[in-house]
Amino acid sequence: MTTATAPAPKSRHAKPTVPDQKMLIGGKWVNSVSGKTFETLNPTDGSVICNVAEGDKADIDLAVKAARAAFETGPWSRMTPAERSRLMHKLADAVEDKRMELAALETLDNGKPIADALAADIPLSVQCYRYYAGWADKIYGQTIPINGPYFTYTRHEPIGVVGQIIPWNFPLLMQAWKWGPALACGNTVVLKPAEQTPLTALRVAQLAQEVGFPDGVINVVPGFGPTAGAALSGHMDVDKIAFTGETGTGKIVMTAAAQSNLKRVSLELGGKSPNIVFADADLDAAVEGAYFGLFFNQGQCCCAGSRLFVQESVYDEFVAKIAAKAKGRKVGDPFDMSNEQGPQVSQEQMDRVLGYIAAGQKDGAKMLAGGGRVGDKGYYVQPTVFCDVKDEMKIAQEEIFGPVMSILKFKDADEVLARGNKTMYGLAAAVWTKDVKKALKLANGLRAGTVWVNCFDVFDAGAPFGGFKMSGLGRELGQYALQLYTEVKTVTMAM
Ligand code: NAI
Ligand code: MG
């Protein structure tokens, strides 16, 4: 008897070659006004992938003009919400259709394992576009019975021209988080991708053009932060700026918004998320969750569980288990499906992470795994584990954004709640316990925008995400993101 065998899953994907890239303004693919370009690099070896048109103030001006025209007089302004929804569904389908190509492009530019791009970045991006396609024709106000002979209702109108600045850690997904709600609400967009990873943003823009988004509705201007990014956040004719990145940069963006036209601001910034493991937790699940919650995406996650608090009675056992796991992590070529960790995005990020490892050693934390580079080519860093970390150490306070785990010991719930909250950040937190009372005490008491209980990094387009305190302003995803992209108008008519 013979059985049909499915083709074996590919163990290695081919590295794509990419031609030089232009920018998209008003439906045209153009060079920068200055003629300047910049190189985008392959983080596995530092080689040049291609040259990309480098936007600056003049290009941002043109893109904002195109977005303004599309918003006010173009076909976009006359399109019904149902027609917008249809276009967004088509974009979701196109991204899904091109998932292999887009995953390879993301891996090439960012360095993340292609297995992760295929399992996380692509499906989450597609889900996000679909989710907001579904919202496009369900955004509306209220009729309100005010005092007197009046008829009062509210309209939820698009804000207008929206500037969006995204980082390099999840380029496709951050683009989807930004474009989904902005387009669903009827805004037009100027996106500035991160200078480290401009390629997938440009490819998705091309797909959007192919499925029929009218000229000027979406514009993509690659370039650097202090030039193109600053021009966008300080622009007098941009009605809203959405930013994801470092807290310090978020302050600069907010200042520019305040000093120009008081444009609306939403920020998704850094974190130093406490991940709290109680002795009564399913320890193996907690080890697995803590490992994933820190090392996923080379540790380059704003919500990484980078302060890992473990209760004293299980501390030694937990630390031994997780250090063994970290030592076994497969680091290497991100196009090889069996690798779990690729390089950091850039030389700058690698050096920064290595600096934090040196700080951990200097401050007296105990290093149980890793501690250096992998090889001397590319930006690979060993999965590193520190235990006996103290609250005041630099590695317990600052966002490392790399594969460096800091483990701290705690005694009881009250103590760990207070210590967990002793940070300027408030993006995410997690708790591992089988005791519902303890889980609720922590879930209610932790000052963070997301709390995961007995899980970590569970994302869905329907679940809002954003920060308390200096981790940001506003909530992306879910119904909440619609508030970021609409203005409420009250209309009162005498009867
Ligand atoms: P960054 O915040 O400087 O860059 C993010 C985006 O902001 C990029 O598109 C960049 O071009 C733009 N930008 C930079 N300066 C700007 C300015 N003056 N005006 C407008 N836009 C500007 O982050 P960077 O330098 O890439 O990474 C530094 C650290 O930031 C990382 O080590 C990490 O700790 C943190 N980070 C946090 C992220 C998050 O998701 N919360 C994402 C990326 C970085
Ligand atoms: Mg920066």
PDB file of C-alpha atoms in Angstrom, residues 135-304:
ATOM      1  CA  TRP A 135     -15.269  48.680  10.625  1.00  0.00           C
ATOM      2  CA  ALA A 136     -15.295  51.084   7.658  1.00  0.00           C
ATOM      3  CA  ASP A 137     -19.102  51.098   7.288  1.00  0.00           C
ATOM      4  CA  LYS A 138     -19.861  50.812  11.005  1.00  0.00           C
ATOM      5  CA  ILE A 139     -18.497  54.134  12.225  1.00  0.00           C
ATOM      6  CA  TYR A 140     -21.229  56.530  13.282  1.00  0.00           C
ATOM      7  CA  GLY A 141     -22.393  58.908  15.977  1.00  0.00           C
ATOM      8  CA  GLN A 142     -25.405  59.264  18.237  1.00  0.00           C
ATOM      9  CA  THR A 143     -28.687  61.171  18.388  1.00  0.00           C
ATOM     10  CA  ILE A 144     -28.848  62.966  21.695  1.00  0.00           C
ATOM     11  CA  PRO A 145     -32.021  64.235  23.455  1.00  0.00           C
ATOM     12  CA  ILE A 146     -30.808  67.657  24.688  1.00  0.00           C
ATOM     13  CA  ASN A 147     -33.028  70.187  26.474  1.00  0.00           C
ATOM     14  CA  GLY A 148     -35.257  72.395  24.337  1.00  0.00           C
ATOM     15  CA  PRO A 149     -36.775  72.187  20.864  1.00  0.00           C
ATOM     16  CA  TYR A 150     -33.645  70.887  19.179  1.00  0.00           C
ATOM     17  CA  PHE A 151     -32.487  67.896  17.205  1.00  0.00           C
ATOM     18  CA  THR A 152     -28.894  67.030  18.116  1.00  0.00           C
ATOM     19  CA  TYR A 153     -26.691  64.374  16.595  1.00  0.00           C
ATOM     20  CA  THR A 154     -22.985  63.622  16.323  1.00  0.00           C
ATOM     21  CA  ARG A 155     -20.942  62.677  13.285  1.00  0.00           C
ATOM     22  CA  HIS A 156     -17.655  60.772  13.486  1.00  0.00           C
ATOM     23  CA  GLU A 157     -15.673  62.385  10.693  1.00  0.00           C
ATOM     24  CA  PRO A 158     -12.174  61.547   9.452  1.00  0.00           C
ATOM     25  CA  ILE A 159      -9.506  63.858  10.876  1.00  0.00           C
ATOM     26  CA  GLY A 160      -7.982  64.552   7.472  1.00  0.00           C
ATOM     27  CA  VAL A 161      -4.358  64.105   6.458  1.00  0.00           C
ATOM     28  CA  VAL A 162      -2.601  61.736   8.803  1.00  0.00           C
ATOM     29  CA  GLY A 163       1.179  61.420   9.214  1.00  0.00           C
ATOM     30  CA  GLN A 164       2.444  58.066  10.425  1.00  0.00           C
ATOM     31  CA  ILE A 165       5.979  57.215  11.546  1.00  0.00           C
ATOM     32  CA  ILE A 166       6.810  53.585  12.185  1.00  0.00           C
ATOM     33  CA  PRO A 167       9.803  51.645  13.558  1.00  0.00           C
ATOM     34  CA  TRP A 168      11.841  48.751  12.187  1.00  0.00           C
ATOM     35  CA  ASN A 169      10.948  45.907  14.557  1.00  0.00           C
ATOM     36  CA  PHE A 170       7.620  44.918  12.928  1.00  0.00           C
ATOM     37  CA  PRO A 171       7.502  46.957   9.717  1.00  0.00           C
ATOM     38  CA  LEU A 172       4.590  45.185   7.981  1.00  0.00           C
ATOM     39  CA  LEU A 173       2.542  44.926  11.138  1.00  0.00           C
ATOM     40  CA  MET A 174       3.076  48.508  12.293  1.00  0.00           C
ATOM     41  CA  GLN A 175       2.037  49.669   8.830  1.00  0.00           C
ATOM     42  CA  ALA A 176      -1.163  47.618   9.158  1.00  0.00           C
ATOM     43  CA  TRP A 177      -1.869  48.962  12.678  1.00  0.00           C
ATOM     44  CA  LYS A 178      -1.508  52.480  11.281  1.00  0.00           C
ATOM     45  CA  TRP A 179      -3.218  52.121   7.902  1.00  0.00           C
ATOM     46  CA  GLY A 180      -6.118  49.909   9.034  1.00  0.00           C
ATOM     47  CA  PRO A 181      -7.944  52.363  11.298  1.00  0.00           C
ATOM     48  CA  ALA A 182      -6.797  55.495   9.415  1.00  0.00           C
ATOM     49  CA  LEU A 183      -8.223  54.294   6.102  1.00  0.00           C
ATOM     50  CA  ALA A 184     -11.340  52.744   7.627  1.00  0.00           C
ATOM     51  CA  CYS A 185     -12.209  56.138   9.115  1.00  0.00           C
ATOM     52  CA  GLY A 186     -11.699  57.874   5.753  1.00  0.00           C
ATOM     53  CA  ASN A 187      -8.397  59.692   6.299  1.00  0.00           C
ATOM     54  CA  THR A 188      -5.553  59.976   3.808  1.00  0.00           C
ATOM     55  CA  VAL A 189      -2.060  58.984   4.836  1.00  0.00           C
ATOM     56  CA  VAL A 190       1.604  59.933   4.566  1.00  0.00           C
ATOM     57  CA  LEU A 191       3.729  57.108   5.983  1.00  0.00           C
ATOM     58  CA  LYS A 192       7.407  57.353   6.862  1.00  0.00           C
ATOM     59  CA  PRO A 193       8.855  53.885   7.372  1.00  0.00           C
ATOM     60  CA  ALA A 194      11.987  53.370   9.451  1.00  0.00           C
ATOM     61  CA  GLU A 195      15.235  54.029   7.592  1.00  0.00           C
ATOM     62  CA  GLN A 196      16.449  50.517   8.530  1.00  0.00           C
ATOM     63  CA  THR A 197      13.462  48.738   6.934  1.00  0.00           C
ATOM     64  CA  PRO A 198      11.710  50.657   4.144  1.00  0.00           C
ATOM     65  CA  LEU A 199      11.149  47.766   1.722  1.00  0.00           C
ATOM     66  CA  THR A 200       7.894  46.088   2.787  1.00  0.00           C
ATOM     67  CA  ALA A 201       6.118  49.432   3.263  1.00  0.00           C
ATOM     68  CA  LEU A 202       6.887  50.316  -0.352  1.00  0.00           C
ATOM     69  CA  ARG A 203       5.772  46.898  -1.610  1.00  0.00           C
ATOM     70  CA  VAL A 204       2.462  47.025   0.310  1.00  0.00           C
ATOM     71  CA  ALA A 205       1.886  50.528  -1.048  1.00  0.00           C
ATOM     72  CA  GLN A 206       2.323  49.104  -4.536  1.00  0.00           C
ATOM     73  CA  LEU A 207      -0.231  46.392  -3.741  1.00  0.00           C
ATOM     74  CA  ALA A 208      -2.669  49.016  -2.482  1.00  0.00           C
ATOM     75  CA  GLN A 209      -2.229  50.907  -5.721  1.00  0.00           C
ATOM     76  CA  GLU A 210      -2.828  47.729  -7.737  1.00  0.00           C
ATOM     77  CA  VAL A 211      -6.084  46.887  -5.928  1.00  0.00           C
ATOM     78  CA  GLY A 212      -7.390  50.378  -6.714  1.00  0.00           C
ATOM     79  CA  PHE A 213      -6.726  52.851  -3.916  1.00  0.00           C
ATOM     80  CA  PRO A 214      -7.059  56.263  -5.574  1.00  0.00           C
ATOM     81  CA  ASP A 215      -3.928  58.374  -6.084  1.00  0.00           C
ATOM     82  CA  GLY A 216      -2.831  60.338  -3.030  1.00  0.00           C
ATOM     83  CA  VAL A 217      -4.795  58.329  -0.460  1.00  0.00           C
ATOM     84  CA  ILE A 218      -1.625  56.631   0.648  1.00  0.00           C
ATOM     85  CA  ASN A 219       1.824  58.109   0.220  1.00  0.00           C
ATOM     86  CA  VAL A 220       5.062  56.560   1.409  1.00  0.00           C
ATOM     87  CA  VAL A 221       8.137  58.725   1.951  1.00  0.00           C
ATOM     88  CA  PRO A 222      11.194  56.793   3.176  1.00  0.00           C
ATOM     89  CA  GLY A 223      13.883  58.780   4.933  1.00  0.00           C
ATOM     90  CA  PHE A 224      15.470  59.595   8.266  1.00  0.00           C
ATOM     91  CA  GLY A 225      13.843  60.741  11.493  1.00  0.00           C
ATOM     92  CA  PRO A 226      15.390  64.183  12.045  1.00  0.00           C
ATOM     93  CA  THR A 227      14.666  65.148   8.408  1.00  0.00           C
ATOM     94  CA  ALA A 228      11.608  63.438   6.872  1.00  0.00           C
ATOM     95  CA  GLY A 229      10.141  62.412  10.256  1.00  0.00           C
ATOM     96  CA  ALA A 230      10.561  65.893  11.722  1.00  0.00           C
ATOM     97  CA  ALA A 231       9.056  67.527   8.602  1.00  0.00           C
ATOM     98  CA  LEU A 232       5.986  65.315   8.928  1.00  0.00           C
ATOM     99  CA  SER A 233       5.429  65.792  12.669  1.00  0.00           C
ATOM    100  CA  GLY A 234       5.970  69.567  12.407  1.00  0.00           C
ATOM    101  CA  HIS A 235       3.898  70.069   9.241  1.00  0.00           C
ATOM    102  CA  MET A 236       1.215  72.778   9.375  1.00  0.00           C
ATOM    103  CA  ASP A 237      -1.133  70.879   7.057  1.00  0.00           C
ATOM    104  CA  VAL A 238      -0.968  67.463   8.718  1.00  0.00           C
ATOM    105  CA  ASP A 239      -3.977  66.975  10.993  1.00  0.00           C
ATOM    106  CA  LYS A 240      -2.722  64.063  13.054  1.00  0.00           C
ATOM    107  CA  ILE A 241       0.552  62.293  13.717  1.00  0.00           C
ATOM    108  CA  ALA A 242       0.809  58.676  14.855  1.00  0.00           C
ATOM    109  CA  PHE A 243       4.200  57.470  16.040  1.00  0.00           C
ATOM    110  CA  THR A 244       5.710  54.227  17.267  1.00  0.00           C
ATOM    111  CA  GLY A 245       9.267  54.116  18.581  1.00  0.00           C
ATOM    112  CA  GLU A 246      11.499  55.236  21.422  1.00  0.00           C
ATOM    113  CA  THR A 247      10.045  57.291  24.268  1.00  0.00           C
ATOM    114  CA  GLY A 248      12.590  60.076  23.738  1.00  0.00           C
ATOM    115  CA  THR A 249      11.662  60.339  20.061  1.00  0.00           C
ATOM    116  CA  GLY A 250       7.976  60.331  21.023  1.00  0.00           C
ATOM    117  CA  LYS A 251       8.615  63.452  23.101  1.00  0.00           C
ATOM    118  CA  ILE A 252      10.260  65.147  20.119  1.00  0.00           C
ATOM    119  CA  VAL A 253       7.299  64.241  17.896  1.00  0.00           C
ATOM    120  CA  MET A 254       4.799  65.521  20.439  1.00  0.00           C
ATOM    121  CA  THR A 255       6.763  68.752  20.862  1.00  0.00           C
ATOM    122  CA  ALA A 256       6.813  69.271  17.091  1.00  0.00           C
ATOM    123  CA  ALA A 257       3.055  68.700  16.981  1.00  0.00           C
ATOM    124  CA  ALA A 258       2.516  71.193  19.786  1.00  0.00           C
ATOM    125  CA  GLN A 259       4.785  73.808  18.257  1.00  0.00           C
ATOM    126  CA  SER A 260       3.240  73.608  14.796  1.00  0.00           C
ATOM    127  CA  ASN A 261      -0.534  73.240  14.467  1.00  0.00           C
ATOM    128  CA  LEU A 262      -1.492  71.255  17.578  1.00  0.00           C
ATOM    129  CA  LYS A 263      -2.136  68.246  15.392  1.00  0.00           C
ATOM    130  CA  ARG A 264      -3.612  65.228  17.161  1.00  0.00           C
ATOM    131  CA  VAL A 265      -0.968  62.900  18.556  1.00  0.00           C
ATOM    132  CA  SER A 266      -0.924  59.195  19.322  1.00  0.00           C
ATOM    133  CA  LEU A 267       2.201  57.492  20.586  1.00  0.00           C
ATOM    134  CA  GLU A 268       3.175  53.885  21.148  1.00  0.00           C
ATOM    135  CA  LEU A 269       6.498  53.966  22.943  1.00  0.00           C
ATOM    136  CA  GLY A 270       8.901  51.865  24.940  1.00  0.00           C
ATOM    137  CA  GLY A 271       8.394  49.452  27.796  1.00  0.00           C
ATOM    138  CA  LYS A 272      10.072  47.564  30.596  1.00  0.00           C
ATOM    139  CA  SER A 273       7.307  45.092  31.179  1.00  0.00           C
ATOM    140  CA  PRO A 274       7.199  43.043  34.379  1.00  0.00           C
ATOM    141  CA  ASN A 275       6.581  39.339  33.849  1.00  0.00           C
ATOM    142  CA  ILE A 276       5.676  37.852  37.241  1.00  0.00           C
ATOM    143  CA  VAL A 277       5.904  34.148  38.000  1.00  0.00           C
ATOM    144  CA  PHE A 278       4.334  32.898  41.251  1.00  0.00           C
ATOM    145  CA  ALA A 279       5.387  29.616  42.840  1.00  0.00           C
ATOM    146  CA  ASP A 280       1.909  28.149  42.285  1.00  0.00           C
ATOM    147  CA  ALA A 281       2.085  28.618  38.493  1.00  0.00           C
ATOM    148  CA  ASP A 282       2.397  25.835  35.957  1.00  0.00           C
ATOM    149  CA  LEU A 283       6.153  26.247  35.965  1.00  0.00           C
ATOM    150  CA  ASP A 284       6.896  24.713  32.585  1.00  0.00           C
ATOM    151  CA  ALA A 285       4.264  26.908  30.925  1.00  0.00           C
ATOM    152  CA  ALA A 286       5.738  29.939  32.688  1.00  0.00           C
ATOM    153  CA  VAL A 287       9.257  29.048  31.537  1.00  0.00           C
ATOM    154  CA  GLU A 288       7.977  28.678  27.977  1.00  0.00           C
ATOM    155  CA  GLY A 289       6.018  31.967  28.140  1.00  0.00           C
ATOM    156  CA  ALA A 290       8.857  33.926  29.717  1.00  0.00           C
ATOM    157  CA  TYR A 291      11.333  32.584  27.160  1.00  0.00           C
ATOM    158  CA  PHE A 292       9.062  33.473  24.246  1.00  0.00           C
ATOM    159  CA  GLY A 293       8.038  36.789  25.818  1.00  0.00           C
ATOM    160  CA  LEU A 294      11.643  37.958  25.963  1.00  0.00           C
ATOM    161  CA  PHE A 295      13.518  36.338  23.075  1.00  0.00           C
ATOM    162  CA  PHE A 296      10.837  36.591  20.366  1.00  0.00           C
ATOM    163  CA  ASN A 297      11.897  38.829  17.471  1.00  0.00           C
ATOM    164  CA  GLN A 298      15.501  38.992  18.779  1.00  0.00           C
ATOM    165  CA  GLY A 299      14.132  40.709  21.878  1.00  0.00           C
ATOM    166  CA  GLN A 300      13.131  43.698  19.733  1.00  0.00           C
ATOM    167  CA  CYS A 301       9.615  44.060  21.131  1.00  0.00           C
ATOM    168  CA  CYS A 302       8.223  47.111  22.869  1.00  0.00           C
ATOM    169  CA  CYS A 303       6.280  44.805  25.212  1.00  0.00           C
ATOM    170  CA  ALA A 304       9.113  42.311  25.892  1.00  0.00           C
TER     171      ALA A 304
END
